[in-house]
mmCIF file with all atom_site columns, C-alpha atoms in Angstrom:
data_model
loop_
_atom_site.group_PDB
_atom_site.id
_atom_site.type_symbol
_atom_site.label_atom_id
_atom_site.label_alt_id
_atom_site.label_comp_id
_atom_site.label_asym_id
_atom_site.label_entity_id
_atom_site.label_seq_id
_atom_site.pdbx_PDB_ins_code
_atom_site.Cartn_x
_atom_site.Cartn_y
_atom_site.Cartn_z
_atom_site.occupancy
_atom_site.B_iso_or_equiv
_atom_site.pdbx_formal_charge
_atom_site.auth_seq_id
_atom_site.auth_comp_id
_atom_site.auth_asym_id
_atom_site.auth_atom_id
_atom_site.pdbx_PDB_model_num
ATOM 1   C CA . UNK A 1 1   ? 4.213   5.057   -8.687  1.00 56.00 ? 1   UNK A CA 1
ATOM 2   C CA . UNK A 1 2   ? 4.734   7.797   -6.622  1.00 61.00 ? 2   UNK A CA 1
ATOM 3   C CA . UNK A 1 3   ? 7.388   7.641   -3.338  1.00 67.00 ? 3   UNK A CA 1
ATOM 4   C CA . UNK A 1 4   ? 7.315   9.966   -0.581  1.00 78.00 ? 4   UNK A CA 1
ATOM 5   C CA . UNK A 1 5   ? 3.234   9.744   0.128   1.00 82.00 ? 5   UNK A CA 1
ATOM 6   C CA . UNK A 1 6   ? 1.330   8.744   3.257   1.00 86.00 ? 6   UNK A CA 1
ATOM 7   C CA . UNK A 1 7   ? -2.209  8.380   3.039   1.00 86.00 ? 7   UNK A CA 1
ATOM 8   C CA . UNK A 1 8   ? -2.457  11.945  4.232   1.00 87.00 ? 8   UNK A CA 1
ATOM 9   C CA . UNK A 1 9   ? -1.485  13.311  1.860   1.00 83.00 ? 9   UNK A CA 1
ATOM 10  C CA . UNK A 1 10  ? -1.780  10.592  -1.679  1.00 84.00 ? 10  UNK A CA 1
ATOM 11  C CA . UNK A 1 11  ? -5.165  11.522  -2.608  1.00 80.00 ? 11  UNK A CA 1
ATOM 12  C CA . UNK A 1 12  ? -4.345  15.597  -3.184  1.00 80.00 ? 12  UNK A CA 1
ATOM 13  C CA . UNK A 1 13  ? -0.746  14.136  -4.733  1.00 81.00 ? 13  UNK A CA 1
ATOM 14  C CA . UNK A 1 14  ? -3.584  11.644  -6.955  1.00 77.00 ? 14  UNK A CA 1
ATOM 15  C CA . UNK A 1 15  ? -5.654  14.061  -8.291  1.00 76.00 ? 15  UNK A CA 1
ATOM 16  C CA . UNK A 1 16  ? -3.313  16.982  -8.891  1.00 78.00 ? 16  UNK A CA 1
ATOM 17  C CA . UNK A 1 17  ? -1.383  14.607  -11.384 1.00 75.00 ? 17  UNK A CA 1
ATOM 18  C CA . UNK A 1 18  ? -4.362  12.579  -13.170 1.00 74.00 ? 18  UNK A CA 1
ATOM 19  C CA . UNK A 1 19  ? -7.165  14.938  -13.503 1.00 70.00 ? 19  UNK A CA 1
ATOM 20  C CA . UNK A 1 20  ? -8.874  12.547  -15.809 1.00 75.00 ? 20  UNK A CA 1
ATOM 21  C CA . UNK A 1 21  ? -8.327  9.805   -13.027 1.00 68.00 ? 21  UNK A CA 1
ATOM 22  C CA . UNK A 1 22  ? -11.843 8.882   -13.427 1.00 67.00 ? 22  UNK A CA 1
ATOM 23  C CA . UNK A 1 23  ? -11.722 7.851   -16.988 1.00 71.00 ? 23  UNK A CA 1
ATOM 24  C CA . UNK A 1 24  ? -9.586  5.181   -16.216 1.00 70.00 ? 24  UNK A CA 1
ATOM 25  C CA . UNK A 1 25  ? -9.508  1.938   -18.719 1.00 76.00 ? 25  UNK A CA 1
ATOM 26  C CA . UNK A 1 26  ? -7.097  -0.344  -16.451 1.00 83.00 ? 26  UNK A CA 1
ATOM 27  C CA . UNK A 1 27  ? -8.095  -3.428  -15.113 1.00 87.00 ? 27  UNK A CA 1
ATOM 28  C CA . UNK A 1 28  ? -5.976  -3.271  -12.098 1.00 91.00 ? 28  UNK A CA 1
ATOM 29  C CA . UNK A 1 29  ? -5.023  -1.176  -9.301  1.00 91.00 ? 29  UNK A CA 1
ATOM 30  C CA . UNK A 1 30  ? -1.700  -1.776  -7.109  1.00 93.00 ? 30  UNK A CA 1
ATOM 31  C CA . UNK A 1 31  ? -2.164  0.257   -3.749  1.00 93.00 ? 31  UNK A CA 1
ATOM 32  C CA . UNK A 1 32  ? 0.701   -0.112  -1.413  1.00 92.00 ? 32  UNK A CA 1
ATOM 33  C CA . UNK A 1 33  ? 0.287   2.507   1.070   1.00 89.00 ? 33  UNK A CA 1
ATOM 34  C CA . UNK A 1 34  ? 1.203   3.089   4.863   1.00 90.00 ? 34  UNK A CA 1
ATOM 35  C CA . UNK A 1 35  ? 5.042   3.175   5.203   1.00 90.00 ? 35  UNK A CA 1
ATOM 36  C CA . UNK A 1 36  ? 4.695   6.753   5.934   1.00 92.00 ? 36  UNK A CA 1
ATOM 37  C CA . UNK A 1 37  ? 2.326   6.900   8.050   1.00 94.00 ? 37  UNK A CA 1
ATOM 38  C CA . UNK A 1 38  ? 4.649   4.706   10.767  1.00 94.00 ? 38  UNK A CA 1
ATOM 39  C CA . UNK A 1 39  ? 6.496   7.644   12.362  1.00 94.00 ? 39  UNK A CA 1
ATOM 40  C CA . UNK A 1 40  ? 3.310   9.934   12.521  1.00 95.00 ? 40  UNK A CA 1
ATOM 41  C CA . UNK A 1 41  ? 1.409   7.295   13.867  1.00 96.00 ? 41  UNK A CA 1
ATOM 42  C CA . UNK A 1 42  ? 4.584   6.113   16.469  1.00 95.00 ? 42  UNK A CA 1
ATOM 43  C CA . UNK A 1 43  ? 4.851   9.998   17.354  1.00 95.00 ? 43  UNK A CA 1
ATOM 44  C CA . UNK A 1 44  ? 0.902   10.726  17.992  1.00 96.00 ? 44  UNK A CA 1
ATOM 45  C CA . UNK A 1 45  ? 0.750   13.457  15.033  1.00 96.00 ? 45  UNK A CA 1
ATOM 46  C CA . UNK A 1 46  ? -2.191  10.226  13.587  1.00 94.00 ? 46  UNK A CA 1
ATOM 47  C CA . UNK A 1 47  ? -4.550  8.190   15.025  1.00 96.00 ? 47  UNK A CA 1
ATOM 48  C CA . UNK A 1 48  ? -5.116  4.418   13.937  1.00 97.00 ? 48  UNK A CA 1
ATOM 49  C CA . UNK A 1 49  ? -8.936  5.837   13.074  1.00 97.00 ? 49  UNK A CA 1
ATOM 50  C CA . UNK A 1 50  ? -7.378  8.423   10.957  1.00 96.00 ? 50  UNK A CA 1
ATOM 51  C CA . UNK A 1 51  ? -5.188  6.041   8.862   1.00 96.00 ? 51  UNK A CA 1
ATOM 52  C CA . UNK A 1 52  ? -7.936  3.811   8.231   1.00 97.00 ? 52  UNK A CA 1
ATOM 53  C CA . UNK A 1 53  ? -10.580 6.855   7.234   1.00 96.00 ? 53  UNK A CA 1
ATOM 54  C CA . UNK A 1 54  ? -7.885  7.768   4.584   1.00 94.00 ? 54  UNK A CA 1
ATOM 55  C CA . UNK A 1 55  ? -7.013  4.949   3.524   1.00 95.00 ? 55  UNK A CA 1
ATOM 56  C CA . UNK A 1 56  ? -10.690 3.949   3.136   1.00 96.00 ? 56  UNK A CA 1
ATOM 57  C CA . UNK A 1 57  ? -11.339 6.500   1.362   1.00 94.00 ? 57  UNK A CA 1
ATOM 58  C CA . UNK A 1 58  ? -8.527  6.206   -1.240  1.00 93.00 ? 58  UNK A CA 1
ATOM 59  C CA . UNK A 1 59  ? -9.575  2.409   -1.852  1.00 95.00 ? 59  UNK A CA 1
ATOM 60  C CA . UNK A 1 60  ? -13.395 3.570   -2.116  1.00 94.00 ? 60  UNK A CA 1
ATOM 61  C CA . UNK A 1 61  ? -12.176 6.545   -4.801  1.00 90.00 ? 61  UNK A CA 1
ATOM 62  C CA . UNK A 1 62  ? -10.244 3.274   -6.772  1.00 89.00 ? 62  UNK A CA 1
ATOM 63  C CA . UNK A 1 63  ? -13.606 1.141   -6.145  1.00 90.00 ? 63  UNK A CA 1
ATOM 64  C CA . UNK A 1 64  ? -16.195 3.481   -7.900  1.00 87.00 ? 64  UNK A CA 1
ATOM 65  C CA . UNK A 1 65  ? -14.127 3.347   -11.344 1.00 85.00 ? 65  UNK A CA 1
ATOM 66  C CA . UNK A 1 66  ? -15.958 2.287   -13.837 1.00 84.00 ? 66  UNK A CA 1
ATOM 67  C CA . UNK A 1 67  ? -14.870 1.329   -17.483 1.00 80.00 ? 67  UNK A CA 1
ATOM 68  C CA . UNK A 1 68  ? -16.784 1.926   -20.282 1.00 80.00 ? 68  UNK A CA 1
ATOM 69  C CA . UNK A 1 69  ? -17.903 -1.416  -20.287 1.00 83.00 ? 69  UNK A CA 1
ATOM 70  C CA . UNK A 1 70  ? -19.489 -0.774  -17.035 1.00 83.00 ? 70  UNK A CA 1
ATOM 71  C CA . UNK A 1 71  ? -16.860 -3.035  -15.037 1.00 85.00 ? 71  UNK A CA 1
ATOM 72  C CA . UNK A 1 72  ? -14.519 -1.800  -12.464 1.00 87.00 ? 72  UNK A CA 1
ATOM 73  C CA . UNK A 1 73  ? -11.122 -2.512  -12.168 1.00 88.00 ? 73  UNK A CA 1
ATOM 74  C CA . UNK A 1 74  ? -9.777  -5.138  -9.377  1.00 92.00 ? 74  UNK A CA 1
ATOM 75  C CA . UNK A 1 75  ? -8.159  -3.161  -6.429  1.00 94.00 ? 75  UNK A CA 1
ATOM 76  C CA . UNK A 1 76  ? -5.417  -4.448  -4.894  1.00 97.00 ? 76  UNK A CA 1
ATOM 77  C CA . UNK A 1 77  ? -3.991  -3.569  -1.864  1.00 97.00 ? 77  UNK A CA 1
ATOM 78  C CA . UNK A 1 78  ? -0.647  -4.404  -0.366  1.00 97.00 ? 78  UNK A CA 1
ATOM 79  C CA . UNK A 1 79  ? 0.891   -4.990  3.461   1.00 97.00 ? 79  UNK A CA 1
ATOM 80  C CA . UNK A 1 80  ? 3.611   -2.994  4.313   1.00 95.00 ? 80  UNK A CA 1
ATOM 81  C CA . UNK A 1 81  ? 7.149   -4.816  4.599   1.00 94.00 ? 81  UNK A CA 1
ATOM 82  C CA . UNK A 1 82  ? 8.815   -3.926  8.226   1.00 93.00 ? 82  UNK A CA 1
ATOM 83  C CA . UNK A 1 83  ? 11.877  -1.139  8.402   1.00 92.00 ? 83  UNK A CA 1
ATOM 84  C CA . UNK A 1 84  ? 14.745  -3.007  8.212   1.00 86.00 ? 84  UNK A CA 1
ATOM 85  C CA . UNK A 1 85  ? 15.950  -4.689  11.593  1.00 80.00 ? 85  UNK A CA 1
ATOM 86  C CA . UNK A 1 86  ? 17.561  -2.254  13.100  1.00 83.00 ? 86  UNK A CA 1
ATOM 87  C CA . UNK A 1 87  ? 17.684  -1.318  16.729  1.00 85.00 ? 87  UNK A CA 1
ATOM 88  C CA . UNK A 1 88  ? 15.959  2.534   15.490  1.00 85.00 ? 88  UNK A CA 1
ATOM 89  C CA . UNK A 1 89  ? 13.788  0.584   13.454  1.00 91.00 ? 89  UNK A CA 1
ATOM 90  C CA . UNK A 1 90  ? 12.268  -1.386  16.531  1.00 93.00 ? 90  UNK A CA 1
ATOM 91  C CA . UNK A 1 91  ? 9.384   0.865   17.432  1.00 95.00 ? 91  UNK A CA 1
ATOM 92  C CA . UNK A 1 92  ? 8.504   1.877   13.867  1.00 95.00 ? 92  UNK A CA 1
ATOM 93  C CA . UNK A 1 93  ? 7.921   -2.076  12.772  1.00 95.00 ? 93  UNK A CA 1
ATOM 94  C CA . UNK A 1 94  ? 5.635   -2.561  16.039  1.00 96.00 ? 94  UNK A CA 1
ATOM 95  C CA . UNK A 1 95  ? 3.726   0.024   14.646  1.00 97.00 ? 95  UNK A CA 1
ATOM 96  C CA . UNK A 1 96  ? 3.948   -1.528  11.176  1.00 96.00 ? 96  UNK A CA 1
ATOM 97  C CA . UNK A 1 97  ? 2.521   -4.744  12.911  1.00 96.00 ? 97  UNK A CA 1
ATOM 98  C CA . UNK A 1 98  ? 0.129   -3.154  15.449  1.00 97.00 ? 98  UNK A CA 1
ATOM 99  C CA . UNK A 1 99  ? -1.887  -0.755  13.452  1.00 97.00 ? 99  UNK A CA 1
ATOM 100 C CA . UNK A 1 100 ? -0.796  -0.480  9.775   1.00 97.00 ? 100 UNK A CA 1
ATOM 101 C CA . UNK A 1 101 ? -1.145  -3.976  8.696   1.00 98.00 ? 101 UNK A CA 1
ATOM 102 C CA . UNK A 1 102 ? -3.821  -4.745  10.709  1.00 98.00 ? 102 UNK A CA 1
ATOM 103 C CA . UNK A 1 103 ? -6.077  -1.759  9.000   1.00 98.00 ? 103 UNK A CA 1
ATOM 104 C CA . UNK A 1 104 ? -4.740  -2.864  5.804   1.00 98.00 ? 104 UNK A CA 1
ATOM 105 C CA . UNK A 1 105 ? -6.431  -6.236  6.362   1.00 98.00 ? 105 UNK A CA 1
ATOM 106 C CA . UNK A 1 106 ? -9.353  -5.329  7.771   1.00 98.00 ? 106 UNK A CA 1
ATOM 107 C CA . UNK A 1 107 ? -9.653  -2.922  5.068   1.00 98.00 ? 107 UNK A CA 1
ATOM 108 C CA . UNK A 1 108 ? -8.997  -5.728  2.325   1.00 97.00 ? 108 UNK A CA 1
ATOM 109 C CA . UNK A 1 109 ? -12.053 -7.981  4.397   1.00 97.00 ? 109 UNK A CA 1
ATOM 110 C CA . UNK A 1 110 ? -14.523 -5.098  4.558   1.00 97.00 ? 110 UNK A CA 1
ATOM 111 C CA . UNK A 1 111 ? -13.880 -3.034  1.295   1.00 96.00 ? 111 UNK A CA 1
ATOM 112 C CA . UNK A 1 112 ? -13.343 -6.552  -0.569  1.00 94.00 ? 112 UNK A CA 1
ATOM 113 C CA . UNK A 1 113 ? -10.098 -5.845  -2.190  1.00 96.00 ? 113 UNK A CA 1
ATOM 114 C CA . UNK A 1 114 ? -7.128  -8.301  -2.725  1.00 96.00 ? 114 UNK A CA 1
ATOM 115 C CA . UNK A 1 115 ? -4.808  -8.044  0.274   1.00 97.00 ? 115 UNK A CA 1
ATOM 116 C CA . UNK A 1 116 ? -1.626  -8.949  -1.222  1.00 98.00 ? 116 UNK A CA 1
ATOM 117 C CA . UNK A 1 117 ? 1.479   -9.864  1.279   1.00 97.00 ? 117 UNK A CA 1
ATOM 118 C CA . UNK A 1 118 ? 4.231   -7.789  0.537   1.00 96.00 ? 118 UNK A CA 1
ATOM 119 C CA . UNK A 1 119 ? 5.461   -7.664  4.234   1.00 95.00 ? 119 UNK A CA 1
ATOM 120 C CA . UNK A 1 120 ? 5.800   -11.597 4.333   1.00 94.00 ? 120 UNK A CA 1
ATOM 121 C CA . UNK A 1 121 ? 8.384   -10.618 0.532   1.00 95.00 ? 121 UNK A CA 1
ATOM 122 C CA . UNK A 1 122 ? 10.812  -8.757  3.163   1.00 93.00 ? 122 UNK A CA 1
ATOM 123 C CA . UNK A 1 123 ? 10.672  -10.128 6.333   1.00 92.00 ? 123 UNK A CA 1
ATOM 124 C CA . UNK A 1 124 ? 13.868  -11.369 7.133   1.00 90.00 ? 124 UNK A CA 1
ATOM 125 C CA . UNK A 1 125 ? 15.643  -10.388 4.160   1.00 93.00 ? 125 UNK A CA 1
ATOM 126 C CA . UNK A 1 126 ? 18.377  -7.643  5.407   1.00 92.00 ? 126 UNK A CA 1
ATOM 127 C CA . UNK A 1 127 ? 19.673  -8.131  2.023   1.00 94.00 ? 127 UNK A CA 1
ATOM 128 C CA . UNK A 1 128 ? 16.638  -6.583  0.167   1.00 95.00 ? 128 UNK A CA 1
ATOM 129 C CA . UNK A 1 129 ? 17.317  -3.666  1.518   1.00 93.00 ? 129 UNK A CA 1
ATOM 130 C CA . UNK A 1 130 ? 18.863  0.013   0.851   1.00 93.00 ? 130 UNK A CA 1
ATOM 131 C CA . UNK A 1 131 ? 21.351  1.480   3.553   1.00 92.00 ? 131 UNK A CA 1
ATOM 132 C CA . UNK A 1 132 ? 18.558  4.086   4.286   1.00 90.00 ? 132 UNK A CA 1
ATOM 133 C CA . UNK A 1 133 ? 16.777  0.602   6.147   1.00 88.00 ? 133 UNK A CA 1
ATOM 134 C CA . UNK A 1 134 ? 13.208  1.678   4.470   1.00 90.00 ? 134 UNK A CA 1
ATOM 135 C CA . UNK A 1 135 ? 13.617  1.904   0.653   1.00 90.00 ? 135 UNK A CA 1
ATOM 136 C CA . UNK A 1 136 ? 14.371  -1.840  -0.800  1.00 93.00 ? 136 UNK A CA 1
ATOM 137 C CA . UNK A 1 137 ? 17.347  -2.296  -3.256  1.00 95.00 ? 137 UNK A CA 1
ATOM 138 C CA . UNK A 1 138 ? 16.801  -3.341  -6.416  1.00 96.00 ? 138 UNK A CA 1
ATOM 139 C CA . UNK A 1 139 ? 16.614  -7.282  -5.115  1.00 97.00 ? 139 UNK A CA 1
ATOM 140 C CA . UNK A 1 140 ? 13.647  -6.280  -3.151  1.00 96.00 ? 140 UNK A CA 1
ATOM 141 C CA . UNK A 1 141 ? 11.726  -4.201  -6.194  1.00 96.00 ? 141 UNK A CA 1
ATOM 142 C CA . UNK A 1 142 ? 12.422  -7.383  -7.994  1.00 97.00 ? 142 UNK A CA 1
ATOM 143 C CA . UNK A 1 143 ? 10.443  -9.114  -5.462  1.00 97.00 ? 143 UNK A CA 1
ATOM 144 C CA . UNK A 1 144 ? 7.929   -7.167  -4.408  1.00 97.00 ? 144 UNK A CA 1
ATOM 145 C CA . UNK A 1 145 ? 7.852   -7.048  -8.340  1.00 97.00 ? 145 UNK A CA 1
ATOM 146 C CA . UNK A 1 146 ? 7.276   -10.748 -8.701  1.00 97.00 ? 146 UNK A CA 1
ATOM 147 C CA . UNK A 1 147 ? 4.455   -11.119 -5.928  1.00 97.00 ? 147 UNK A CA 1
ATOM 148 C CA . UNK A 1 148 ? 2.468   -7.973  -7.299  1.00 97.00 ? 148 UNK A CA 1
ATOM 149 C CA . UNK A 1 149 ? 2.736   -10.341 -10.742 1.00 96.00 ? 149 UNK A CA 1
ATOM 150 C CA . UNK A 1 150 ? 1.373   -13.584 -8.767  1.00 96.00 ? 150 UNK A CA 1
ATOM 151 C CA . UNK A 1 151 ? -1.450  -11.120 -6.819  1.00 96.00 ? 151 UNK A CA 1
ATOM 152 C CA . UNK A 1 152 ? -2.273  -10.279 -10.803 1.00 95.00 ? 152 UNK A CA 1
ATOM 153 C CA . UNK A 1 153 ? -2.111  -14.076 -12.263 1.00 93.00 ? 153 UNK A CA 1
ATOM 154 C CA . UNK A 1 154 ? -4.356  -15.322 -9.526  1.00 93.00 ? 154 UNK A CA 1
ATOM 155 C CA . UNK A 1 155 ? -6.920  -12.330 -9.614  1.00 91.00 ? 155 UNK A CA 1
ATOM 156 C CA . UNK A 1 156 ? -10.600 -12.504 -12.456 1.00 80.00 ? 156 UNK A CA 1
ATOM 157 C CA . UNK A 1 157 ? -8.900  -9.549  -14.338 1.00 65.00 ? 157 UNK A CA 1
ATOM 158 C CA . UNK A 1 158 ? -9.322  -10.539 -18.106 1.00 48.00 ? 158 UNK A CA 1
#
């Protein structure tokens, strides 16, 4: 896991890290990815088309894996839980619901990933969240936590 990244920038932030990336053995991927793209989006510095193009292209990097068994692993990819309800929060969660999730499902359809529904684990749950009203507290990572592990139990992994 690695905070901080929009889909700007995670790729570079990918492969600097894990050179080897594409030696992968795991059978799963957990993408959740779009939180910081809100306020660039909300203040015209990104396009919706942009988003989607990177985040296409991240999930299509994840999809061409290949283990040495000649499988790939299962890519899932994740919804992105509103700001917390606050009034300064307003226009960054119609963004969240306008353009971000949206691309996140249509990428899911089109790419044929697992969409996994981590906005539906925070809505309306002021008490999963950090003062800062983006980061959740550790309720929240116990959460999201738990619905990653029901996206995993219900995928053909192993």
């Amino acid at each position: 896991a690695q905070g901080g990244l929009s889909s700007e920038t995670y790729l570079s932030s990918f492969f600097q890290n894990f050179p080897d990336w594409s030696e992968t053995r795991c059978d799963a991927i957990l993408l959740q990815l779009g939180t910081n793209d809100a306020v660039p989006i909300l203040e015209g510095k990104r396009s919706r088309e942009e988003f989607r193009s990177n985040l296409m292209m991240i999930v299509r990097q994840f999809k061409s894996i290949r283990k040495p068994d000649g499988r790939r692993p299962v890519v899932f990819l994740a919804t992105v839980p509103y700001f917390c309800d606050q009034p300064e929060s307003l226009e960054k969660n119609r963004i969240v619901d306008s353009v971000i999730n949206p691309v996140l499902m249509e990428i899911a359809a089109t790419e044929g990933v697992i969409l996994v529904d981590q906005h539906l684990v925070l809505r309306n749950r002021p008490d999963y969240y950090d003062p800062d009203c983006v980061h959740p507290n550790a309720d929240g990572e116990i959460a999201i936590a738990r619905n990653w592990l029901r996206a995993l139990r219900a995928a053909p992994l192993l």
